[in-house]
Coordinates of C-alpha atoms in Angstrom, one line a residue:
M1 CA 0.4 -2.9 12.3
L2 CA 0.3 -4.2 8.7
L3 CA 1.1 -7.7 9.8
F4 CA -2.0 -7.8 12.0
T5 CA -4.1 -6.0 9.3
V6 CA -3.2 -8.4 6.5
Q7 CA -3.7 -11.4 8.7
A8 CA -7.2 -10.2 9.5
L9 CA -7.8 -9.6 5.8
G10 CA -6.6 -13.1 5.0
E11 CA -9.1 -14.7 7.3
L12 CA -12.0 -12.7 5.7
A13 CA -10.8 -13.1 2.1
V14 CA -10.4 -16.9 2.3
L15 CA -13.9 -17.3 3.7
F16 CA -15.5 -14.5 1.6
P17 CA -13.6 -14.1 -1.7
V18 CA -16.1 -11.5 -2.8
N19 CA -15.9 -8.8 -5.4
G20 CA -14.8 -5.7 -3.7
A21 CA -13.1 -7.4 -0.8
F22 CA -12.4 -5.2 2.2
Y23 CA -14.8 -2.4 1.4
M24 CA -17.6 -5.0 1.2
Y25 CA -16.5 -6.4 4.6
A26 CA -17.0 -2.9 6.1
V27 CA -20.5 -2.8 4.4
R28 CA -21.5 -6.1 5.9
F29 CA -19.9 -6.1 9.3
I30 CA -19.5 -2.4 10.3
D31 CA -22.0 -0.1 8.5
P32 CA -23.0 0.2 4.8
A33 CA -22.4 4.0 4.8
W34 CA -18.9 3.5 6.2
G35 CA -18.2 0.8 3.6
F36 CA -19.5 3.1 0.9
A37 CA -17.1 5.9 2.1
M38 CA -14.1 3.6 2.3
G39 CA -14.8 2.1 -1.1
W40 CA -14.9 5.5 -2.8
E41 CA -12.0 6.8 -0.8
Y42 CA -9.9 3.8 -1.8
A43 CA -10.8 4.1 -5.5
L44 CA -10.2 7.9 -5.5
S45 CA -6.8 7.4 -3.9
W46 CA -5.6 5.0 -6.6
L47 CA -7.1 7.2 -9.3
V48 CA -5.0 10.2 -8.3
I49 CA -1.9 8.0 -7.6
L50 CA -1.7 6.9 -11.2
P51 CA -0.8 10.4 -12.7
F52 CA 1.6 11.0 -9.8
E53 CA 3.5 7.7 -10.4
I54 CA 3.6 8.3 -14.2
T55 CA 5.1 11.8 -13.4
A56 CA 7.6 10.2 -11.0
A57 CA 8.6 7.7 -13.6
G58 CA 9.2 10.6 -16.1
I59 CA 11.3 12.5 -13.5
T60 CA 13.6 9.5 -13.0
I61 CA 14.4 9.5 -16.7
E62 CA 15.7 13.1 -16.2
Y63 CA 18.6 11.4 -14.3
W64 CA 19.9 10.6 -17.8
R65 CA 18.2 13.1 -20.1
D66 CA 17.1 16.4 -18.5
D67 CA 17.0 18.1 -21.9
L68 CA 13.8 16.2 -22.9
N69 CA 10.3 17.4 -21.9
I70 CA 8.7 15.2 -19.2
G71 CA 5.5 15.1 -21.2
I72 CA 7.2 12.8 -23.7
W73 CA 7.8 10.2 -21.0
V74 CA 4.3 10.7 -19.6
A75 CA 2.9 9.8 -23.0
V76 CA 5.2 6.7 -23.3
F77 CA 4.4 5.3 -19.9
L78 CA 0.7 5.9 -20.2
T79 CA 0.7 4.1 -23.5
L80 CA 2.4 1.1 -22.0
L81 CA -0.2 1.0 -19.2
V82 CA -3.0 1.0 -21.8
L83 CA -1.4 -1.9 -23.6
V84 CA -1.2 -3.9 -20.3
Q85 CA -4.9 -3.4 -19.8
F86 CA -5.7 -5.3 -23.1
F87 CA -4.5 -8.5 -21.3
A88 CA -6.9 -8.2 -18.4
V89 CA -5.9 -9.5 -15.0
R90 CA -3.4 -12.0 -16.6
G91 CA -1.5 -9.1 -18.1
Y92 CA -1.4 -7.3 -14.7
G93 CA -0.2 -10.5 -13.0
E94 CA 2.5 -11.2 -15.6
V95 CA 3.8 -7.7 -15.5
E96 CA 3.9 -7.6 -11.7
F97 CA 5.6 -11.0 -11.6
V98 CA 8.4 -9.8 -13.9
L99 CA 8.8 -6.4 -12.2
G100 CA 8.6 -8.1 -8.8
I101 CA 11.6 -10.4 -9.5
V102 CA 13.6 -7.4 -10.7
K103 CA 12.8 -5.5 -7.5
I104 CA 13.6 -8.4 -5.2
I105 CA 17.0 -9.0 -6.9
A106 CA 17.7 -5.2 -6.8
V107 CA 16.8 -4.8 -3.1
I108 CA 18.7 -7.9 -2.0
G109 CA 21.7 -6.7 -4.0
F110 CA 21.5 -3.3 -2.5
I111 CA 21.5 -4.7 1.0
F112 CA 24.7 -6.6 0.4
L113 CA 26.3 -3.6 -1.4
G114 CA 25.2 -1.4 1.5
V115 CA 27.0 -3.6 4.0
I116 CA 30.2 -3.5 1.9
I117 CA 30.0 0.3 1.6
N118 CA 29.4 0.7 5.3
C119 CA 32.4 -1.4 6.1
G120 CA 34.6 0.6 3.8
G121 CA 35.0 -2.1 1.2
V122 CA 34.6 0.1 -1.9
P123 CA 38.0 1.4 -3.2
S124 CA 36.4 4.4 -4.8
D125 CA 34.8 5.6 -1.6
N126 CA 37.2 7.7 0.5
R127 CA 34.9 7.7 3.5
G128 CA 36.4 4.4 4.7
Y129 CA 34.5 2.7 7.5
I130 CA 31.2 4.5 8.1
G131 CA 29.5 2.5 10.8
S132 CA 26.8 4.6 12.6
R133 CA 28.6 7.9 11.8
Y134 CA 25.5 9.4 10.2
W135 CA 23.4 8.5 13.2
H136 CA 25.3 10.9 15.4
T137 CA 24.3 14.5 15.7
A138 CA 26.4 16.9 13.6
T139 CA 26.1 20.2 11.7
S140 CA 27.3 21.2 8.3
I141 CA 27.0 24.2 5.9
D142 CA 25.4 23.6 2.5
S143 CA 26.3 25.3 -0.7
T144 CA 23.8 28.1 0.0
G145 CA 25.4 28.9 3.4
M146 CA 22.6 27.4 5.4
E147 CA 23.4 25.3 8.4
Q148 CA 22.0 21.7 8.2
T149 CA 21.7 19.3 11.1
R150 CA 22.3 15.6 10.8
A151 CA 20.8 13.2 13.4
A152 CA 19.3 9.8 13.8
F153 CA 16.0 11.3 14.6
K154 CA 15.9 14.5 12.8
N155 CA 13.4 17.1 14.1
G156 CA 12.8 15.0 17.2
F157 CA 9.3 13.8 18.0
K158 CA 7.7 15.9 15.3
G159 CA 10.0 14.4 12.8
F160 CA 9.0 10.9 13.9
C161 CA 5.3 11.8 13.7
S162 CA 5.7 13.3 10.2
V163 CA 6.8 10.1 8.5
F164 CA 3.6 8.2 9.2
V165 CA 1.9 9.5 6.1
T166 CA 5.0 8.8 4.0
A167 CA 5.3 5.3 5.4
A168 CA 1.6 4.6 4.7
F169 CA 2.0 5.8 1.2
A170 CA 5.0 3.5 0.7
F171 CA 3.1 0.5 2.1
A172 CA 0.0 1.2 0.0
G173 CA -1.0 -1.9 -2.0
T174 CA -0.2 -4.4 0.7
E175 CA -3.9 -5.0 1.0
L176 CA -4.3 -5.8 -2.8
V177 CA -4.2 -9.5 -1.9
G178 CA -7.8 -9.0 -0.8
L179 CA -8.9 -7.6 -4.1
A180 CA -7.4 -10.6 -5.9
A181 CA -9.4 -13.0 -3.7
A182 CA -12.4 -13.1 -5.9
E183 CA -10.3 -14.1 -8.9
A184 CA -8.1 -16.6 -7.2
E185 CA -8.6 -20.3 -8.1
D186 CA -7.8 -21.6 -4.6
P187 CA -7.9 -18.9 -2.0
R188 CA -7.6 -21.5 0.8
K189 CA -4.0 -22.0 -0.1
S190 CA -2.9 -18.9 -2.0
L191 CA -4.2 -16.2 0.3
P192 CA -2.7 -17.5 3.6
K193 CA 0.6 -17.9 1.9
A194 CA 0.5 -14.4 0.6
T195 CA -0.5 -12.9 3.9
K196 CA 2.3 -14.7 5.8
Q197 CA 4.9 -13.4 3.4
V198 CA 3.9 -9.8 4.3
F199 CA 6.1 -10.1 7.4
W200 CA 9.2 -10.9 5.4
R201 CA 8.4 -8.3 2.8
I202 CA 8.2 -5.6 5.5
A203 CA 11.2 -6.9 7.5
I204 CA 13.6 -7.4 4.6
F205 CA 12.5 -5.1 1.7
Y206 CA 11.4 -2.1 3.8
I207 CA 13.0 -2.1 7.3
L208 CA 16.4 -3.7 6.5
S209 CA 17.0 -1.9 3.2
L210 CA 16.0 1.5 4.7
F211 CA 18.2 0.8 7.8
I212 CA 21.2 0.1 5.5
L213 CA 20.3 3.3 3.5
G214 CA 20.3 5.4 6.6
L215 CA 23.8 4.1 7.5
I216 CA 25.4 5.0 4.2
L217 CA 23.6 8.2 3.1
P218 CA 23.7 11.3 5.3
S219 CA 20.3 12.9 5.9
D220 CA 21.8 16.4 5.2
S221 CA 22.9 15.4 1.7
E222 CA 22.3 18.5 -0.5
E223 CA 20.7 16.3 -3.2
L224 CA 18.0 15.2 -0.7
L225 CA 17.3 18.7 0.6
G226 CA 14.1 20.2 -0.8
A227 CA 13.1 16.9 -2.5
S228 CA 9.5 15.8 -1.8
G229 CA 6.9 13.6 -3.5
A230 CA 7.9 13.3 -7.2
N231 CA 10.1 16.4 -7.0
T232 CA 13.4 14.5 -7.1
K233 CA 15.5 13.4 -10.0
A234 CA 17.1 10.5 -8.2
S235 CA 16.1 8.0 -5.5
P236 CA 18.0 8.0 -2.2
F237 CA 19.1 4.5 -3.2
V238 CA 20.7 5.9 -6.3
L239 CA 22.3 8.7 -4.4
A240 CA 23.8 6.3 -1.8
I241 CA 25.5 4.3 -4.6
K242 CA 26.6 7.5 -6.2
E243 CA 28.0 8.8 -2.9
A244 CA 30.2 5.7 -2.8
G245 CA 31.7 6.7 -6.2
I246 CA 30.7 3.4 -8.0
A247 CA 30.6 4.1 -11.7
G248 CA 27.7 2.7 -13.8
L249 CA 25.7 1.1 -11.0
P250 CA 23.7 4.3 -10.1
S251 CA 22.3 4.2 -13.6
V252 CA 21.4 0.5 -13.3
F253 CA 19.6 1.1 -10.0
N254 CA 17.8 4.2 -11.4
A255 CA 16.4 1.9 -14.1
V256 CA 15.1 -0.4 -11.4
I257 CA 13.5 2.5 -9.6
T258 CA 11.8 3.5 -12.9
L259 CA 10.4 0.0 -13.3
S260 CA 9.3 0.1 -9.6
V261 CA 7.4 3.3 -10.2
I262 CA 5.7 1.8 -13.3
S263 CA 4.8 -1.2 -11.2
V264 CA 3.0 1.0 -8.7
A265 CA 1.2 2.7 -11.6
N266 CA 0.2 -0.7 -12.9
S267 CA -1.2 -1.6 -9.4
A268 CA -3.1 1.6 -9.4
T269 CA -5.0 0.7 -12.5
F270 CA -5.9 -2.8 -11.1
A271 CA -6.9 -1.5 -7.6
S272 CA -9.1 1.4 -8.8
T273 CA -10.8 -0.4 -11.6
R274 CA -11.7 -3.5 -9.5
T275 CA -13.0 -1.3 -6.6
L276 CA -15.1 0.9 -8.9
Q277 CA -16.6 -2.1 -10.7
A278 CA -17.4 -3.7 -7.3
L279 CA -19.0 -0.4 -6.1
A280 CA -21.2 -0.3 -9.3
M281 CA -22.2 -4.0 -8.8
N282 CA -23.5 -3.1 -5.4
R283 CA -25.3 0.0 -6.6
M284 CA -22.9 2.3 -4.9
A285 CA -21.5 3.8 -8.2
P286 CA -23.0 4.6 -11.7
S287 CA -24.3 1.4 -13.2
F288 CA -22.3 1.7 -16.5
L289 CA -19.1 1.1 -14.5
K290 CA -20.1 -2.5 -13.7
Y291 CA -19.8 -3.5 -17.4
V292 CA -17.2 -6.3 -17.9
D293 CA -16.3 -7.7 -21.3
R294 CA -15.8 -11.4 -22.2
Q295 CA -12.1 -11.2 -21.2
G296 CA -13.1 -10.0 -17.7
R297 CA -12.0 -6.4 -18.3
P298 CA -14.1 -3.6 -16.6
L299 CA -13.8 -1.4 -19.7
W300 CA -15.5 1.8 -18.5
C301 CA -13.5 1.7 -15.2
I302 CA -10.3 1.3 -17.2
V303 CA -11.3 4.2 -19.4
L304 CA -12.0 6.4 -16.3
Q305 CA -8.7 5.4 -14.7
L306 CA -6.7 6.3 -17.9
V307 CA -8.6 9.6 -18.1
F308 CA -7.2 10.4 -14.7
G309 CA -3.8 9.3 -16.0
L310 CA -4.0 12.3 -18.4
L311 CA -3.7 14.6 -15.3
A312 CA 0.0 13.8 -15.4
F313 CA 0.2 16.4 -18.2
I314 CA -0.7 19.1 -15.7
N315 CA 3.1 19.2 -15.0
E316 CA 3.4 21.2 -18.2
A317 CA 1.6 24.1 -16.4
D318 CA 3.2 26.4 -13.9
V319 CA 0.7 25.4 -11.3
G320 CA 1.3 21.7 -11.8
T321 CA 3.1 21.2 -8.5
Q322 CA 0.3 22.9 -6.5
V323 CA -2.4 20.9 -8.3
F324 CA -0.6 17.6 -7.6
T325 CA -0.1 18.5 -3.9
W326 CA -3.9 18.9 -3.5
L327 CA -4.7 15.9 -5.6
L328 CA -2.4 13.7 -3.4
S329 CA -4.0 15.2 -0.3
L330 CA -7.1 13.3 -1.3
S331 CA -5.3 10.0 -0.6
A332 CA -2.9 11.1 2.2
L333 CA -4.6 9.2 5.0
N334 CA -6.8 6.8 3.0
N335 CA -4.5 3.9 3.6
L336 CA -4.7 4.3 7.4
F337 CA -8.5 4.6 7.2
V338 CA -8.7 1.4 5.1
W339 CA -6.4 -0.6 7.3
A340 CA -8.2 0.4 10.4
S341 CA -11.5 -0.5 8.7
I342 CA -10.1 -4.0 7.8
C343 CA -9.2 -4.6 11.5
L344 CA -12.5 -3.4 12.7
S345 CA -14.3 -5.5 10.1
H346 CA -12.5 -8.6 11.4
I347 CA -13.4 -7.7 15.0
R348 CA -17.1 -7.2 14.1
F349 CA -17.1 -10.4 12.0
R350 CA -15.8 -12.6 14.8
R351 CA -18.5 -11.1 17.1
G352 CA -21.3 -11.8 14.5
W353 CA -19.9 -15.2 13.7
A354 CA -20.1 -16.3 17.3
A355 CA -23.5 -14.6 17.9
Q356 CA -25.1 -16.6 15.1
G357 CA -23.9 -19.9 16.6
H358 CA -20.8 -20.6 14.5
T359 CA -17.4 -21.7 15.9
L360 CA -13.8 -21.0 15.0
D361 CA -13.4 -24.6 13.8
E362 CA -15.6 -23.8 10.9
L363 CA -13.2 -21.2 9.5
P364 CA -11.0 -22.5 6.7
Y365 CA -8.2 -20.1 7.8
K366 CA -7.8 -18.3 11.0
A367 CA -5.7 -15.1 11.5
S368 CA -2.4 -16.2 13.2
F369 CA -2.9 -13.5 15.9
G370 CA -6.7 -14.0 16.2
V371 CA -9.0 -11.2 17.1
I372 CA -6.5 -9.8 19.6
G373 CA -4.2 -9.0 16.6
S374 CA -7.0 -7.0 15.0
Y375 CA -7.5 -5.0 18.2
I376 CA -3.8 -4.2 18.3
G377 CA -3.8 -3.4 14.5
F378 CA -6.8 -1.0 15.0
F379 CA -5.1 0.6 18.0
L380 CA -1.8 1.2 16.1
N381 CA -3.7 2.7 13.2
M382 CA -5.4 5.1 15.6
V383 CA -2.0 6.0 17.1
A384 CA -0.6 6.7 13.6
L385 CA -3.6 9.0 12.8
L386 CA -3.2 10.9 16.1
A387 CA 0.5 11.4 15.4
T388 CA -0.3 12.7 12.0
F389 CA -3.0 15.0 13.4
Y390 CA -0.4 16.4 15.8
V391 CA 2.3 17.2 13.3
S392 CA -0.3 18.6 10.8
L393 CA -1.7 20.9 13.4
F394 CA 1.8 22.0 14.6
P395 CA 4.0 21.6 11.5
I396 CA 7.8 21.3 11.7
G397 CA 9.5 24.7 11.7
A398 CA 6.3 26.6 11.1
D399 CA 3.3 28.1 12.8
P400 CA -0.1 26.3 12.6
N401 CA -1.8 27.0 9.3
P402 CA -4.9 25.7 7.4
K403 CA -3.0 24.8 4.3
S404 CA -0.5 22.5 6.1
F405 CA -3.4 20.8 8.0
F406 CA -5.7 20.2 5.1
T407 CA -2.9 19.1 2.8
T408 CA -2.8 16.0 5.0
W409 CA -6.3 15.7 6.3
L410 CA -8.4 16.6 3.3
S411 CA -9.4 13.0 2.9
L412 CA -11.2 13.1 6.3
P413 CA -13.9 15.6 5.4
I414 CA -14.4 13.8 2.1
A415 CA -14.9 10.5 4.0
I416 CA -17.4 12.2 6.4
A417 CA -19.3 13.7 3.4
L418 CA -19.5 10.3 1.7
Y419 CA -20.6 8.7 4.9
V420 CA -23.3 11.3 5.6
G421 CA -24.4 11.3 2.0
W422 CA -25.1 7.5 2.0
K423 CA -26.9 7.8 5.3
I424 CA -29.2 10.4 3.8
R425 CA -29.7 8.4 0.6
T426 CA -30.6 5.3 2.5
R427 CA -32.5 7.2 5.3
G428 CA -30.3 6.0 8.0
G429 CA -29.7 2.4 6.8
P430 CA -29.5 -0.2 9.6
G431 CA -28.7 2.5 12.2
M432 CA -25.3 3.5 13.5
Y433 CA -23.8 0.1 12.8
V434 CA -24.8 -3.5 11.8
R435 CA -25.9 -5.5 14.8
S436 CA -24.2 -8.9 15.4
H437 CA -27.4 -10.9 14.8
Q438 CA -28.2 -8.9 11.7
M439 CA -24.8 -9.6 9.9
D440 CA -24.8 -11.5 6.7
V441 CA -22.1 -14.2 7.4
L442 CA -23.2 -16.6 4.7
T443 CA -23.5 -14.8 1.3
G444 CA -20.4 -15.2 -0.8
M445 CA -18.9 -17.8 1.5
R446 CA -16.8 -20.3 -0.5
E447 CA -17.3 -24.0 0.1
F448 CA -14.2 -26.0 0.9
N449 CA -13.3 -29.7 0.9
A450 CA -13.7 -30.5 4.6
E451 CA -12.1 -33.9 4.3
A452 CA -9.0 -32.6 2.6
E453 CA -8.6 -29.9 5.3
D454 CA -9.0 -32.4 8.1
M455 CA -6.2 -34.5 6.6
E456 CA -4.0 -31.5 6.3
K457 CA -4.7 -30.6 10.0
K458 CA -3.9 -34.1 11.1
Q459 CA -0.6 -34.2 9.3
K460 CA 2.2 -35.2 11.7
W461 CA 5.7 -33.9 11.7
G462 CA 8.7 -35.7 12.9
I463 CA 12.0 -34.4 14.2
R464 CA 13.6 -34.9 10.8
D465 CA 10.9 -32.7 9.3
M466 CA 11.7 -29.7 11.4
P467 CA 13.1 -27.6 8.6
A468 CA 10.0 -28.3 6.5
R469 CA 7.8 -27.6 9.5
L470 CA 9.5 -24.2 10.1
Y471 CA 9.1 -23.3 6.4
H472 CA 5.5 -24.3 6.5
A473 CA 4.7 -22.2 9.5
I474 CA 6.3 -19.1 8.1
F475 CA 5.5 -19.2 4.4
I476 CA 2.6 -21.6 3.8

């Protein structure tokens, strides 16, 4: 699903590296009211994610020092994020580059270590060869006397449906490549490369690492039970290493987890501030938010984001957990809405592009799976939303209740309210949607060196160049 989505976004972002990226594509190719709703939903989701991630980073520190108040670490991490903002987009890029290298090394190292643990190669682990032991159904009694069930697909079909929201939250930020398009020097080369790497990021750093984790850490582990959101002192990756009895390494990996959480918080500041500034530039947000200083920093947007960061101190109150639950419900489904909108924007763009007499040969970069991929991506997003609707209406182990439903689906009525509000303000706008012949397919289109592109397309590969050709097809 994400592979199709990012490919569609890549085609649009290379041709239109505009400020605001995918929300602007919805404005131009779907409907201004829907683009307005998606822009604000996306900005709000990152605004509330920042205090959540700062809190999560503070909780990971409790792995070493649970005697210190979490408010101390909230203040420390929030100060660090403020300092990063002084260096504008370059500061964000440099920090993400360093943290990205750390995360890549850590995940690859964990995959190799996980294979060794699974094969019984750790002397301190008395479990021996594990194989697929934890994927077979079994029952156990925890320390409270409750019976726990371990299985490959825990809670059956409902359990499968329940993970869509969590997975969407984990994959959030994949679309940030679109936000960076307007600031890229050469989007014709950098964006296609970035979108093609999404497949490998998903396959290796998500699917493979989680598959290994599922093999070596039982799902009925007592340290996992009752843990949700930021309410856990250690990552499952840390617990898996700890379960193998490896001394010292759990602390190292917990440090990596802390840095990863800070990385997400850093991305939250970038995503929300750029989206808010773009909304203001298009008169969809208060005008003072469009101010950008000489270093390219949207100052008032940054101030607003950091004010939201102060919400992390709510954890000092007794109702902190409940407040955070409802704050996060604002962003629960936003990612699925945004990804579906990107696919639909690409479908509508292709229709408008053809209706106005343009051909695919004029596109500097075409999505690898074409418009068919966007149809598939849109369909899969709808399936994920339907599965989430089902498990929200009929929660696992409980009767249907409004709180469970709106904890997940609160973002939908907000999106509808934003959509209707903009329709009222613009007195209906262009109608229910933008017609193909009315689409603006020229504004913001970046010009490219046609001769250089033709030379690149005519490049011939010989048999000896097969390794280079394979690398070019996958990565470049």
